[in-house]
Amino acid sequence: MEDVTIGVIGGSGLYAMEGLEDVERVELETPFGRPSDTYVIGRIAGWRVAFLPRHGVGHRLTPSEVPSRANIYGFKQLGVRYLISVSAVGSLREEYAPGHIVIPDQLFDRTRGHRPDTFFGDGIVAHVAFAEPFDAQLADRLEQAAREAGATVHRRGALGVVGGPQVPAPPESGGDRDPRHRPDGNAG
């Protein structure tokens, strides 16, 4: 199978990707179990793209049940070089209205210790730099495409990842902390 260049993970409400041509469906097994659903692979604007709904079609997995490592490993098996994750999240900033696109450059992960968070261990040792968790060049391309499509785009935000499915209380979201460290949105 020809490698896929771009992977898209659809969040709540995004269970299919419009505009794909020459579509095929691929079931994968990974060392981390089965992914959330079947990968849908096709072409859009000349690019090979793989799509996977994070919660499965029909939203059958809660945030804490999503097999994130299996999902990401599956994209790696397909040869994906650029992974885009779309999420429907709440915002802690009034200027970020529903329908706006936020392209974060930082994140806080408050799920550590609650679910597996590494591909390493069991004799595989690695130290991964995480000071810049998002690719700036990909973010630039996403911003350009979103603006060309007429979207309102916000750059350089922080994404707070919390253990769902509950929505966090203000202290969990950082609302009681220094405003410089307050996340711009939360995803479960």
XYZ file of C-alpha atoms in Angstrom:
188
model
C 0.000 0.000 0.000
C 1.195 3.491 -0.839
C 2.163 5.545 2.234
C -0.323 8.072 3.548
C 1.115 11.563 4.131
C -1.533 13.210 6.320
C -3.559 11.757 9.169
C -6.662 13.387 10.611
C -8.200 12.419 13.948
C -11.814 13.557 14.156
C -13.102 14.639 17.548
C -16.668 14.791 18.876
C -19.063 15.413 16.003
C -16.513 14.686 13.263
C -17.000 11.038 12.331
C -16.305 11.247 8.585
C -14.211 13.389 6.267
C -15.875 14.979 3.270
C -14.128 15.313 -0.065
C -12.076 12.102 -0.008
C -11.774 10.320 -3.366
C -10.636 6.751 -4.119
C -11.665 5.721 -0.608
C -10.544 2.497 1.023
C -11.069 1.258 4.564
C -8.239 -0.333 6.519
C -8.523 -2.322 9.755
C -5.306 -2.403 11.776
C -3.965 -4.226 14.802
C -1.209 -2.594 16.835
C 0.965 -3.646 19.785
C -1.315 -1.315 21.813
C -4.568 -2.974 20.786
C -7.200 -2.013 18.253
C -7.633 1.633 17.226
C -10.921 3.475 17.823
C -12.328 2.462 14.437
C -11.455 1.647 10.831
C -9.046 4.049 9.078
C -10.637 5.666 6.028
C -7.988 6.439 3.416
C -8.395 8.505 0.276
C -7.109 11.443 -1.717
C -7.935 15.097 -1.290
C -6.262 17.855 -3.318
C -3.659 15.314 -4.465
C -2.660 14.235 -0.938
C -3.125 10.739 0.506
C -5.057 11.230 3.737
C -6.114 8.803 6.485
C -9.061 9.685 8.721
C -9.972 8.112 12.068
C -12.823 9.162 14.386
C -11.269 9.448 17.872
C -14.380 8.200 19.678
C -15.385 5.747 16.933
C -18.294 6.197 14.545
C -21.382 6.936 16.640
C -19.260 8.270 19.524
C -19.121 4.945 21.358
C -15.909 5.604 23.332
C -15.652 8.075 26.217
C -12.484 10.219 26.397
C -10.957 7.890 28.986
C -11.668 4.843 26.766
C -10.020 6.205 23.602
C -7.032 3.974 22.715
C -4.737 6.904 21.917
C -1.548 4.882 21.580
C -3.212 2.385 19.231
C -4.661 5.240 17.167
C -1.308 7.011 16.794
C 0.607 3.784 16.188
C -1.876 2.877 13.446
C -1.187 6.180 11.696
C 2.538 5.392 11.950
C 1.916 1.976 10.350
C 0.221 3.765 7.440
C 3.289 6.001 6.942
C 1.656 9.229 8.144
C 4.105 12.130 8.491
C 1.697 14.900 9.559
C -1.026 14.236 12.129
C -3.846 16.729 12.642
C -6.221 16.287 15.570
C -9.576 18.050 15.468
C -11.394 18.525 18.781
C -14.634 20.090 19.879
C -13.509 21.668 23.148
C -14.665 24.317 25.546
C -12.825 27.598 25.750
C -11.817 29.590 28.784
C -11.531 32.769 26.731
C -14.630 34.715 25.822
C -13.065 35.930 22.570
C -12.863 32.307 21.349
C -16.403 31.773 20.106
C -17.961 28.493 18.944
C -16.831 27.824 15.388
C -13.477 29.553 15.781
C -10.348 27.525 15.116
C -7.587 27.509 17.720
C -4.169 26.214 16.700
C -2.316 25.675 19.987
C 1.423 25.751 20.429
C 1.518 24.424 24.009
C -0.438 22.039 26.205
C -0.891 20.924 29.780
C -1.590 17.216 30.155
C -3.510 16.587 33.368
C -4.194 12.945 32.516
C -0.713 11.740 33.459
C -0.927 8.682 35.645
C -4.536 8.007 34.658
C -3.883 6.356 31.301
C -0.807 5.191 29.379
C 1.089 8.160 27.992
C 4.203 6.765 26.319
C 5.222 4.307 23.638
C 8.377 3.495 25.600
C 9.185 1.229 28.533
C 9.579 -2.543 28.861
C 13.213 -2.279 27.774
C 12.743 0.532 25.260
C 14.278 3.726 26.630
C 13.835 7.157 25.067
C 13.833 10.742 26.235
C 11.492 12.842 24.133
C 11.719 16.635 23.989
C 8.319 18.184 24.634
C 9.144 21.889 24.922
C 7.497 22.452 21.537
C 4.806 19.760 21.262
C 3.288 21.067 18.008
C 4.992 21.468 14.623
C 5.205 25.184 13.742
C 5.345 24.607 9.972
C 2.237 22.431 10.037
C 0.517 25.046 12.221
C 1.394 27.725 9.640
C -0.124 25.628 6.842
C -3.252 24.936 8.886
C -3.656 28.618 9.678
C -3.279 29.607 6.035
C -5.808 27.008 4.858
C -8.321 27.942 7.576
C -8.066 31.653 6.786
C -8.439 30.959 3.047
C -11.621 29.044 3.918
C -12.914 32.119 5.797
C -12.473 30.833 9.348
C -11.575 32.925 12.379
C -8.232 31.560 13.588
C -6.414 32.019 16.914
C -2.731 31.055 17.186
C -0.379 30.314 20.043
C -2.827 29.021 22.598
C -2.444 26.388 25.284
C -4.576 23.262 25.275
C -5.425 21.751 28.654
C -5.974 17.986 28.452
C -8.093 16.665 31.301
C -9.533 13.257 32.081
C -13.079 13.140 30.742
C -15.858 12.676 30.264
C -16.684 15.326 32.858
C -15.995 18.996 32.185
C -13.404 20.323 34.641
C -14.224 22.717 37.448
C -12.594 26.183 37.211
C -9.696 25.288 39.554
C -8.923 22.185 37.445
C -8.865 24.337 34.308
C -6.357 26.733 35.777
C -8.899 29.538 36.169
C -7.642 30.217 39.699
C -3.985 30.422 38.644
C -1.769 33.058 37.110
C -3.583 34.151 33.910
C -0.388 33.680 31.900
C -0.709 29.945 32.528
C -4.447 29.651 31.981
C -5.287 27.216 29.185
C -7.238 28.497 26.212
C -9.351 25.357 25.948
C -9.822 21.937 27.501
C -10.215 18.553 25.867
C -11.067 15.322 27.635
